[in-house]
PDB file of C-alpha atoms in Angstrom:
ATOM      1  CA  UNK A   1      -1.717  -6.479  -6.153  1.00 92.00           C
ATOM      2  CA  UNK A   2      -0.331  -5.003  -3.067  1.00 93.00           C
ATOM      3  CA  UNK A   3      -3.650  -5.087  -0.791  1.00 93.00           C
ATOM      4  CA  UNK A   4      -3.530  -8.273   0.453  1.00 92.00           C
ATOM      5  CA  UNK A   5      -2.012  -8.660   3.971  1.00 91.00           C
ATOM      6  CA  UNK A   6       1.351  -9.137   3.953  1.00 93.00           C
ATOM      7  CA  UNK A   7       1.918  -8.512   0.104  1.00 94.00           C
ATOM      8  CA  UNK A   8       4.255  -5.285   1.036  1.00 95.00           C
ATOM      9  CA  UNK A   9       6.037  -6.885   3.274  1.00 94.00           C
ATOM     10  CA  UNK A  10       6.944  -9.592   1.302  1.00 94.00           C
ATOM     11  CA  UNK A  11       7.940  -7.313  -1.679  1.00 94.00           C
ATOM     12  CA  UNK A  12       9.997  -5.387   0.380  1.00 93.00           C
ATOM     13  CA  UNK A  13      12.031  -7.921   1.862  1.00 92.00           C
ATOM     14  CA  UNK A  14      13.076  -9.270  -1.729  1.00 91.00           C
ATOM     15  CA  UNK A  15      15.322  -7.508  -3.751  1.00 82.00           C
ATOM     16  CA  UNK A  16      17.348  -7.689  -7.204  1.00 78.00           C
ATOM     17  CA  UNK A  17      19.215 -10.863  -6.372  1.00 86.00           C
ATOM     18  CA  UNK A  18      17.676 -14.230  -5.933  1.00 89.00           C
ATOM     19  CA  UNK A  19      16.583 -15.264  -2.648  1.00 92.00           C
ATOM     20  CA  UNK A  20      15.908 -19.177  -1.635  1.00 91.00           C
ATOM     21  CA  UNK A  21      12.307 -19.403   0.041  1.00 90.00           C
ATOM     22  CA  UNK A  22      14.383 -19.427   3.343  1.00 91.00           C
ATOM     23  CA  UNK A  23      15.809 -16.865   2.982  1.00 93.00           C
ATOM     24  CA  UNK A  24      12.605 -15.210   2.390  1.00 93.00           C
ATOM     25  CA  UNK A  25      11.335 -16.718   5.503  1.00 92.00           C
ATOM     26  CA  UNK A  26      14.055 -15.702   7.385  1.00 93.00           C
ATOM     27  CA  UNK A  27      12.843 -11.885   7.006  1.00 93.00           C
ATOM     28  CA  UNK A  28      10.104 -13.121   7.780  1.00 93.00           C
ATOM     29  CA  UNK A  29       9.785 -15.009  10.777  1.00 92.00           C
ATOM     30  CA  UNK A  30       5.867 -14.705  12.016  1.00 91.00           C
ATOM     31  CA  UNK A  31       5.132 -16.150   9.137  1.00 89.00           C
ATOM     32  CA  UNK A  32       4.107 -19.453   8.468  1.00 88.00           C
ATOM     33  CA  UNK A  33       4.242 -21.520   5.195  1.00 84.00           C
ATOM     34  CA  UNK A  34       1.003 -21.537   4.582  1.00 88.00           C
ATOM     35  CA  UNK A  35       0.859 -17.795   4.767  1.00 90.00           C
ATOM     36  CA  UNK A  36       4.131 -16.933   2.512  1.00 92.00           C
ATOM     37  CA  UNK A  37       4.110 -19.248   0.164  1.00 92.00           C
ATOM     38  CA  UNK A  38       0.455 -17.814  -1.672  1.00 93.00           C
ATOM     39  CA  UNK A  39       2.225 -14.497  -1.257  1.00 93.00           C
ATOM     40  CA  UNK A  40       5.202 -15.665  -3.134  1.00 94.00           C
ATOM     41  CA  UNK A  41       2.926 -17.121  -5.726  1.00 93.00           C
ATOM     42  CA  UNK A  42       0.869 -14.457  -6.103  1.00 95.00           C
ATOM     43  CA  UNK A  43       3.481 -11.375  -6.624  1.00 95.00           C
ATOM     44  CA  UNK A  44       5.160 -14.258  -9.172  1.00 95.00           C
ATOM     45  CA  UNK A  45       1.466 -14.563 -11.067  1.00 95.00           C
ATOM     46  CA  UNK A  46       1.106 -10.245 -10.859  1.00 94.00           C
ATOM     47  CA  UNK A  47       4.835 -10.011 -12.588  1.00 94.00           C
ATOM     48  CA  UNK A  48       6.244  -8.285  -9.507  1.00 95.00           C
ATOM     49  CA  UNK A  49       8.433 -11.473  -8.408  1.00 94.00           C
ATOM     50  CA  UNK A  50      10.059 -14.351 -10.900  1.00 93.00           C
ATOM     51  CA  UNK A  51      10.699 -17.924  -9.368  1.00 91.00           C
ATOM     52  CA  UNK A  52      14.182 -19.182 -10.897  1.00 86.00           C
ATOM     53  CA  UNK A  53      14.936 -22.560 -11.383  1.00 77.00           C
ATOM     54  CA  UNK A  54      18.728 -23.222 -10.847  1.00 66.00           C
ATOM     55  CA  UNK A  55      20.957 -26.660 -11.013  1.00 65.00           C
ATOM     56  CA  UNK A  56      19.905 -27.293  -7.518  1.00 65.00           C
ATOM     57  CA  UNK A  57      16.814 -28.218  -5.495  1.00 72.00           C
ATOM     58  CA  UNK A  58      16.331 -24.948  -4.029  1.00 77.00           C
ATOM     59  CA  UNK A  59      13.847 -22.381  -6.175  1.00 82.00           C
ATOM     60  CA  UNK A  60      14.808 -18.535  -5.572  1.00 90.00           C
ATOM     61  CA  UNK A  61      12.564 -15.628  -5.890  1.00 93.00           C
ATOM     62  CA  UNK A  62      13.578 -12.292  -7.052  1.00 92.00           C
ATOM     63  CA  UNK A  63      11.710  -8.568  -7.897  1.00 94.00           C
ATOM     64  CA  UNK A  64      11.221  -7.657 -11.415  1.00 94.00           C
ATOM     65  CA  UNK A  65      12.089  -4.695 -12.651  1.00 93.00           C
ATOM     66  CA  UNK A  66       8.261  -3.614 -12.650  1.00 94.00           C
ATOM     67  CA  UNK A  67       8.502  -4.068  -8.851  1.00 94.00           C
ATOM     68  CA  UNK A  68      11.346  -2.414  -8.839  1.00 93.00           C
ATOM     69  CA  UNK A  69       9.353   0.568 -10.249  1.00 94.00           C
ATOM     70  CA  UNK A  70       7.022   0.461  -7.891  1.00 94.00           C
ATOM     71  CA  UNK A  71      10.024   2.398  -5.076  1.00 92.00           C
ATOM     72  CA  UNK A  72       7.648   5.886  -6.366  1.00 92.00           C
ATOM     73  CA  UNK A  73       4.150   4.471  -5.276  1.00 95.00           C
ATOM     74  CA  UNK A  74       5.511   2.939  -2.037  1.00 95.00           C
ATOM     75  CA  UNK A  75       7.065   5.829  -1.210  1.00 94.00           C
ATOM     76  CA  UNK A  76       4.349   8.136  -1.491  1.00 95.00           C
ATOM     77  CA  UNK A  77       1.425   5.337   0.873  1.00 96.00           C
ATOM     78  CA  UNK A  78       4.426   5.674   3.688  1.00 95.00           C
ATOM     79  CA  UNK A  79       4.930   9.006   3.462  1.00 94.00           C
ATOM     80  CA  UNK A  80       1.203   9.749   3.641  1.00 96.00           C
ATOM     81  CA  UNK A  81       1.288   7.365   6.577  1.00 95.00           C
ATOM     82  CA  UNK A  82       3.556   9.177   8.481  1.00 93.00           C
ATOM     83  CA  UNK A  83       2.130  12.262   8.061  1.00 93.00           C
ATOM     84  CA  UNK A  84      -1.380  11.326   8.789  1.00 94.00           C
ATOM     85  CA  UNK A  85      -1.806   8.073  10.797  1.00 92.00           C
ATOM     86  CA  UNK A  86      -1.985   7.901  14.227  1.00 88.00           C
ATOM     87  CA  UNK A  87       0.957   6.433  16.248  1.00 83.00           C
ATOM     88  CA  UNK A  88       0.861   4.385  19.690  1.00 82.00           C
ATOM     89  CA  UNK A  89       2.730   6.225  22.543  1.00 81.00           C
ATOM     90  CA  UNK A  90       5.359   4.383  24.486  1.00 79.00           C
ATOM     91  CA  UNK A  91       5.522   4.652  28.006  1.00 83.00           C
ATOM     92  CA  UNK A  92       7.735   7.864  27.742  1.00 83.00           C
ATOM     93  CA  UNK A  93       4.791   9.091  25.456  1.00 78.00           C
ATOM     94  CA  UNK A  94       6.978   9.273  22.936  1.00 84.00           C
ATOM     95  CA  UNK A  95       5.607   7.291  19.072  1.00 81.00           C
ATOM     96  CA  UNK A  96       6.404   4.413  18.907  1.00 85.00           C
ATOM     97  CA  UNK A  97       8.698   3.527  16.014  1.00 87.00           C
ATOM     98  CA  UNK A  98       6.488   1.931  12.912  1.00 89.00           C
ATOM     99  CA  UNK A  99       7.869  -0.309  10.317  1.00 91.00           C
ATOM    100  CA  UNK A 100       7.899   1.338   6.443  1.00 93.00           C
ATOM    101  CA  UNK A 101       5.836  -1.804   4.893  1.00 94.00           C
ATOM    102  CA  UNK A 102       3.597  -1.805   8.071  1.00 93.00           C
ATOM    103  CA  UNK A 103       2.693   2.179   7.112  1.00 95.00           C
ATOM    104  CA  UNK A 104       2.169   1.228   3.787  1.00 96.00           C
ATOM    105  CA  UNK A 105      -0.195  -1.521   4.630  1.00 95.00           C
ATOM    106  CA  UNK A 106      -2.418   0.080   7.090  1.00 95.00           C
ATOM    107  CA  UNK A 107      -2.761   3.048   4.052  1.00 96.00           C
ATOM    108  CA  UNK A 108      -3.578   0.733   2.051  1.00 96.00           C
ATOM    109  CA  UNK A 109      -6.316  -0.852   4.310  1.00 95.00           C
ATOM    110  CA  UNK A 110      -8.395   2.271   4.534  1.00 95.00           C
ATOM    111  CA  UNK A 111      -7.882   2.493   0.476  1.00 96.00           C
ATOM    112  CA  UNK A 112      -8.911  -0.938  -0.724  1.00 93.00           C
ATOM    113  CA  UNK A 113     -12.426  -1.566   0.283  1.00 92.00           C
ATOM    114  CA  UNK A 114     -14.870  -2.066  -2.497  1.00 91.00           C
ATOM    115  CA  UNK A 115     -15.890   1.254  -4.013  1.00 92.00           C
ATOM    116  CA  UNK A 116     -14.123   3.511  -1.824  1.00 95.00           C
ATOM    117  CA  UNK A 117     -11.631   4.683  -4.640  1.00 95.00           C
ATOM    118  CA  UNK A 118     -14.800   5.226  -6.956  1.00 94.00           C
ATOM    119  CA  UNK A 119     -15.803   7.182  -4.026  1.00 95.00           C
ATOM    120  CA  UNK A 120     -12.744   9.174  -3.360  1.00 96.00           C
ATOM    121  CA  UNK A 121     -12.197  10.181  -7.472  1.00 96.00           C
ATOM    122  CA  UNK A 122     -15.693  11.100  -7.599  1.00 94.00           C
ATOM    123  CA  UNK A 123     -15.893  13.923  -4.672  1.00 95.00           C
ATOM    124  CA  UNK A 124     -12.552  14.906  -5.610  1.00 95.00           C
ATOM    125  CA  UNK A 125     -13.696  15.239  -9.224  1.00 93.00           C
ATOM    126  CA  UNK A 126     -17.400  16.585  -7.934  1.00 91.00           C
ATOM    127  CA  UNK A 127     -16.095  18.620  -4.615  1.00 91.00           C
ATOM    128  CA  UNK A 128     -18.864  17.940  -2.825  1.00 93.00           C
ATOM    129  CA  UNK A 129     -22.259  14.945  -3.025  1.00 92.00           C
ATOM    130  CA  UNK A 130     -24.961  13.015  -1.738  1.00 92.00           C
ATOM    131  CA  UNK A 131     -25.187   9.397  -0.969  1.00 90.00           C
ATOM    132  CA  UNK A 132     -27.382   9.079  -3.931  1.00 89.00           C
ATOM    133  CA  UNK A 133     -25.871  10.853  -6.019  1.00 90.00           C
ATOM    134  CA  UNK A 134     -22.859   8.344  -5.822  1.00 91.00           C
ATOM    135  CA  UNK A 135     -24.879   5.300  -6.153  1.00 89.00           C
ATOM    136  CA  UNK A 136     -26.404   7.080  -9.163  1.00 88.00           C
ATOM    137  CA  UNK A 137     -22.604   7.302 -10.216  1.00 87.00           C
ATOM    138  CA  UNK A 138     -20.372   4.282  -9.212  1.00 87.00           C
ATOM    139  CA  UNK A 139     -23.209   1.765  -8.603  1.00 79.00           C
ATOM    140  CA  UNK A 140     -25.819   2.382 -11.199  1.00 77.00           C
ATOM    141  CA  UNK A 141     -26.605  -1.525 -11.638  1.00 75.00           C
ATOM    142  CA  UNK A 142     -26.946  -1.964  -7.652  1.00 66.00           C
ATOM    143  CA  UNK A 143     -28.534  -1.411  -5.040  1.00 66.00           C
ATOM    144  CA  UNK A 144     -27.737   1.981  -3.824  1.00 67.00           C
ATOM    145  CA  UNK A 145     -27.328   0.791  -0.147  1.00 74.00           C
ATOM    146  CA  UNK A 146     -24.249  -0.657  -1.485  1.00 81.00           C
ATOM    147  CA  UNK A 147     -22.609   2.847  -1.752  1.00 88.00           C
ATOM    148  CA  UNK A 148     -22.662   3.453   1.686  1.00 90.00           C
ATOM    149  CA  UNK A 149     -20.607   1.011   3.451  1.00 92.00           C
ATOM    150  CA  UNK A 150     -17.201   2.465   1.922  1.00 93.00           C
ATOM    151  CA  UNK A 151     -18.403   5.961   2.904  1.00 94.00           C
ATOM    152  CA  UNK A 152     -18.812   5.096   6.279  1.00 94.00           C
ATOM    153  CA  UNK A 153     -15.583   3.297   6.091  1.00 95.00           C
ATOM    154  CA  UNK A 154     -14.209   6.347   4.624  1.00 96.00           C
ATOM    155  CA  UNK A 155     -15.534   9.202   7.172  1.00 95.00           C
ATOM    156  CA  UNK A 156     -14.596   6.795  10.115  1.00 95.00           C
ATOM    157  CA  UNK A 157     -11.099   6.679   8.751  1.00 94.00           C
ATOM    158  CA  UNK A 158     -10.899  10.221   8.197  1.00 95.00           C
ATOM    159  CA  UNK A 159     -10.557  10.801   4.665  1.00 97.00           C
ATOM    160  CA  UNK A 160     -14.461  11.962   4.019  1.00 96.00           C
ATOM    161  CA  UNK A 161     -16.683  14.076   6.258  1.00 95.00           C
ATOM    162  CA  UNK A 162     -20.044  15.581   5.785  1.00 94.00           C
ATOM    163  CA  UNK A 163     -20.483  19.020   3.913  1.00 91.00           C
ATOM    164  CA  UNK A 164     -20.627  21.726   6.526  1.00 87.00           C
ATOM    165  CA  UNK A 165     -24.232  22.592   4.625  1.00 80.00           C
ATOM    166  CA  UNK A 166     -25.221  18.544   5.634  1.00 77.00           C
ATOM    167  CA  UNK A 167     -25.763  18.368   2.173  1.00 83.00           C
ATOM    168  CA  UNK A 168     -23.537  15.200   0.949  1.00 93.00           C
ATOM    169  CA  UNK A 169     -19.963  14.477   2.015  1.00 95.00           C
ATOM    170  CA  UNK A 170     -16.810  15.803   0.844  1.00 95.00           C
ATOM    171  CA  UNK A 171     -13.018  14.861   0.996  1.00 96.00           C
ATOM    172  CA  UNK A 172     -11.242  15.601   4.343  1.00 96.00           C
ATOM    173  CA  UNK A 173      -7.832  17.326   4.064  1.00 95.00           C
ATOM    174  CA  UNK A 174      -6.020  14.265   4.240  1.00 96.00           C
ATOM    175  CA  UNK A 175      -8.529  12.800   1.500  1.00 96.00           C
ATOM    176  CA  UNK A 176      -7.207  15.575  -0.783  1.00 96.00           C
ATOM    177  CA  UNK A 177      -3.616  14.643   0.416  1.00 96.00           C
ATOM    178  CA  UNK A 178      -3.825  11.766  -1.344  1.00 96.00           C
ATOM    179  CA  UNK A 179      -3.370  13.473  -4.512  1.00 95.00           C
ATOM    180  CA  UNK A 180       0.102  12.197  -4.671  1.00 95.00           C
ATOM    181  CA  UNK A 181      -0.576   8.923  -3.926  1.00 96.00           C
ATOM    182  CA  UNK A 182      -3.299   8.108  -6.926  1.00 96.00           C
ATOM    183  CA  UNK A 183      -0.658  10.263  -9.443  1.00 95.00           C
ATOM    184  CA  UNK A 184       1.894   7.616  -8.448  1.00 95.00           C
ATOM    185  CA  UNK A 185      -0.106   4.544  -8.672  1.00 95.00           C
ATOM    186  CA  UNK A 186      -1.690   5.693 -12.135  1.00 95.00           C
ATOM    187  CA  UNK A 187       1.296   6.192 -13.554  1.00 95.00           C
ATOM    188  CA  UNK A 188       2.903   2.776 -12.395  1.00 95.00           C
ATOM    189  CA  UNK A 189      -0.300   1.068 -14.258  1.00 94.00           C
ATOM    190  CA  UNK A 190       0.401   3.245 -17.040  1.00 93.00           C
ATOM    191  CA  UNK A 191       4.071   2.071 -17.353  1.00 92.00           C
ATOM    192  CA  UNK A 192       4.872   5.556 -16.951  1.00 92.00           C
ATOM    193  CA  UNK A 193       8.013   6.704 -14.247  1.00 89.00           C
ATOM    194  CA  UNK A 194       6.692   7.194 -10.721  1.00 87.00           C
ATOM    195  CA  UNK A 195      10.015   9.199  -9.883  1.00 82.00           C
ATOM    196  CA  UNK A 196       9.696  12.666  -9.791  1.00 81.00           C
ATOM    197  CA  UNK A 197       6.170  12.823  -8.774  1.00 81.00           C
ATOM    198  CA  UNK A 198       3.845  12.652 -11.868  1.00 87.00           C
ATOM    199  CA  UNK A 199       1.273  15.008 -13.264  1.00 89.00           C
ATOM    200  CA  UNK A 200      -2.385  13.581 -12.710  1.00 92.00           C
ATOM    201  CA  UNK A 201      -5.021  15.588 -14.416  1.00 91.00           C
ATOM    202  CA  UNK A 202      -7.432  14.931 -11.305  1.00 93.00           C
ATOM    203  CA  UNK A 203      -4.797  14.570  -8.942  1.00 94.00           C
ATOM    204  CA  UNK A 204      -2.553  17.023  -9.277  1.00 85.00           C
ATOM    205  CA  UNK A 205      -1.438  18.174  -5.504  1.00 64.00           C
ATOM    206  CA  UNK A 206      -2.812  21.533  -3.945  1.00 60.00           C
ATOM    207  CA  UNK A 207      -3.235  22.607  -0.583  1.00 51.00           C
ATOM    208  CA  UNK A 208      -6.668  20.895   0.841  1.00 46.00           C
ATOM    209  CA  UNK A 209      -9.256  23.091   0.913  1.00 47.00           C
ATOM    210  CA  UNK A 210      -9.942  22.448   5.232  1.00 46.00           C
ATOM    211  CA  UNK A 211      -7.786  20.627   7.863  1.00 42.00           C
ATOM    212  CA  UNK A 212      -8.914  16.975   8.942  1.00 38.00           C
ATOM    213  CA  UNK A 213     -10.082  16.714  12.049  1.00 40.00           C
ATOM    214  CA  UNK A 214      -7.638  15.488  14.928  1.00 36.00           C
ATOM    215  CA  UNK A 215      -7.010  12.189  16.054  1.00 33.00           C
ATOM    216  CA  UNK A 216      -9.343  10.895  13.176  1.00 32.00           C
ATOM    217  CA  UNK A 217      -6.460   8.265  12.296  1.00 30.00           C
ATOM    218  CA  UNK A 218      -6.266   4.879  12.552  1.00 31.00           C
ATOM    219  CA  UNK A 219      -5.905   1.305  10.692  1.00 34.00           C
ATOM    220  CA  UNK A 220      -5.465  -2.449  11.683  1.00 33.00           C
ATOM    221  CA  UNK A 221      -2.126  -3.882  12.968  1.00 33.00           C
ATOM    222  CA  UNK A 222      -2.890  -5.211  11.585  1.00 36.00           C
ATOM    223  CA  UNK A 223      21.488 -21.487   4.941  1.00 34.00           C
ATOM    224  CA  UNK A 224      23.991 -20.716   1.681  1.00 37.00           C
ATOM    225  CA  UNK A 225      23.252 -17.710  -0.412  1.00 38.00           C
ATOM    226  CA  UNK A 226      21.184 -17.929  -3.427  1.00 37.00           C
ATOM    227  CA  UNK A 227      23.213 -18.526  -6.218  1.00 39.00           C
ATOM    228  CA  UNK A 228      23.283 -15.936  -8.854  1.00 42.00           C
ATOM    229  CA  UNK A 229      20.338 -16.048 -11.865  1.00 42.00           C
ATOM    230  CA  UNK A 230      20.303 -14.821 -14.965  1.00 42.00           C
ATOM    231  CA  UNK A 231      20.582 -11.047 -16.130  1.00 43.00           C
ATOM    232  CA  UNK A 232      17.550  -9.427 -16.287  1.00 39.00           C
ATOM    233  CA  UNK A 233      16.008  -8.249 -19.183  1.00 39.00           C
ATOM    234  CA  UNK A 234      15.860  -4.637 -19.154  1.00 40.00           C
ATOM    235  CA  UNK A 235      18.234  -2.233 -19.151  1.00 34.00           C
ATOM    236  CA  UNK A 236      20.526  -2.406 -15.693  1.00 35.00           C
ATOM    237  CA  UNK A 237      20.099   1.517 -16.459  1.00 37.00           C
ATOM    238  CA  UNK A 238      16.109   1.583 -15.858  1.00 34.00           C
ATOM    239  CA  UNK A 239      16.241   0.604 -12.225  1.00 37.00           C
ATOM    240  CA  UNK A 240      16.313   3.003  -9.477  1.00 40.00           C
ATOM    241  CA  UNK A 241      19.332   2.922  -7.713  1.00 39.00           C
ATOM    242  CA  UNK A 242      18.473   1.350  -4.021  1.00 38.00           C
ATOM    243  CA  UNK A 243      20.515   2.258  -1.194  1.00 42.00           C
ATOM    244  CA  UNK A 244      20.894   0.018   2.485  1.00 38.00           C
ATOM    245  CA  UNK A 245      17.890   0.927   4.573  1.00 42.00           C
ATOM    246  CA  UNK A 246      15.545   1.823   1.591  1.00 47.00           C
ATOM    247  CA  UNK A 247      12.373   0.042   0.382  1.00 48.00           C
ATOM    248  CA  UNK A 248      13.735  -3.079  -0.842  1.00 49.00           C
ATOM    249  CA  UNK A 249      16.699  -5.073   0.231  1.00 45.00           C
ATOM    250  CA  UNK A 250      16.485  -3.886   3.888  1.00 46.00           C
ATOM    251  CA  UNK A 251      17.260  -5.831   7.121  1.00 46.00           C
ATOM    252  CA  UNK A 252      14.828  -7.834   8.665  1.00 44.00           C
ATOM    253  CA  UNK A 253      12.272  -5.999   9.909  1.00 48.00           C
ATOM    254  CA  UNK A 254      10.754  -6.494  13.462  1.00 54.00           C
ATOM    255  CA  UNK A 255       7.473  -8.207  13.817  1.00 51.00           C
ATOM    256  CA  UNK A 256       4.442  -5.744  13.685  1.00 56.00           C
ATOM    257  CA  UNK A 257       2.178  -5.182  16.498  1.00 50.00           C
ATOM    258  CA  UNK A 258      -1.000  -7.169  15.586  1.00 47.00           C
ATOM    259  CA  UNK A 259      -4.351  -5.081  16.588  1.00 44.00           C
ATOM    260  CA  UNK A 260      -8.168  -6.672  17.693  1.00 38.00           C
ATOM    261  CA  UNK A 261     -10.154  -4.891  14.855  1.00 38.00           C
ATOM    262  CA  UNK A 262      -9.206  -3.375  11.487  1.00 41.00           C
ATOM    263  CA  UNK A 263     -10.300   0.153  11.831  1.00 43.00           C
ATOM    264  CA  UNK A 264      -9.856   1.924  15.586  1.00 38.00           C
ATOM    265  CA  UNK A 265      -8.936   4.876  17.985  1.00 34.00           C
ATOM    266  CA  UNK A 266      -5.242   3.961  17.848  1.00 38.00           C
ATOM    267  CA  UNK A 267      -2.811   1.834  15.693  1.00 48.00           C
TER     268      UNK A 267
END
């Protein structure tokens, strides 16, 4: 649901009250129609967004409180972000400034090629394996070659390395930092609160067993108001209380720095 380009940054310039598609647009000026729109239609067909019809011409678009419980898992992708992905160096040499949704996008980038979650639950699960030994496991009806295109997505983006015996790979500190991450986003499919951070029974957080190695980091760059809809059905109660500047009904956010190829030296 959120992998697709642009599908953060969408979500997170909606928030509890309706928005006209203008609106929308409006936080989101590089794009073009024919790039928000599907967006739009898409988080309305995953039950993150709801298109109202009011007495006028104008649609709106407003999160759902199951989007709205999604503050947990976003919060964890950025915080991994910022803790482990590179950032470009002004002229100063000081990091450049990067936008929350653009953090959470370029996490999710390294995390939604085919079979590199199978790939990431089974060494954490397994510690330590071969290439074959994968295949064997999250491929069995394939080819095995197919197996080992995500790992060398993986080790190029830092999360997987080779065992120090050469025998198989293994999950980088950073890989094992992303124990908070897969708690939060297993919960949220589970209907189960993201907020505090939730037990996992593979993923529970503990120190990573080795350091990544440096500089391994790095992603692609990738009117009138709305009038007001109807109440929505849960309980006001359920939904996190979001403050100006948070995940969702932020200002506009400046236009990300678009980058040549998806995976890189520098972001």
């Amino acid at each position: 649901m959120l992998a697709p380009r642009w599908a953060v940054w969408t979500l997170m310039s909606m928030g509890a009250q309706p928005l006209r598609y203008r609106e929308v647009k409006d936080r989101l000026p590089w794009l073009a129609d024919g790039q928000l729109s599907p967006r739009l239609r898409q988080l309305v067909d995953d039950g993150l967004a709801e298109r109202l019809e009011p007495q006028t011409r104008h649609s709106c678009y407003r999160l759902t409180d199951r989007a709205h419980a999604l503050g947990g898992v976003l919060n964890t992708l950025a915080q991994w972000a910022q803790d482990h992905l590179e950032k470009e160096t002004g002229p100063d040499g000081n990091p450049r400034p990067v936008a929350r949704a653009q953090d959470i996008e370029d996490t999710l980038a390294l995390l939604s090629p085919k079979n590199a979650p199978a790939v990431l639950w089974a060494l954490r699960a397994h510690g330590c394996a071969r290439g074959s030994e994968l295949a064997a496991l999250i491929t069995p009806h394939h080819t095995s070659t197919a197996i080992y295109q995500p790992i060398r997505q993986l080790t190029e983006a830092g999360l997987i390395r080779r065992a120090p015996t050469g025998q198989g790979f293994q999950l980088t500190g950073a890989g094992h930092d992303l124990a908070p991450v897969w708690a939060a986003i297993s919960a949220w499919a589970a209907g189960r609160p993201t907020d505090p951070a939730p037990d996992h029974p593979l993923w529970t957080h503990q120190p990573a067993p080795a350091p990544a190695a440096p500089g391994a980091w790095t992603t692609h760059r990738t009117s009138n108001p709305a009038p007001a809809g109807p109440p929505p059905t849960a309980p006001e109660q359920l939904r996190p209380a979001w403050r100006p500047g948070d995940l969702f009904s932020h200002a506009a956010p400046a236009r990300p720095v678009p980058a040549a190829a998806r995976v890189g030296r520098t972001r």
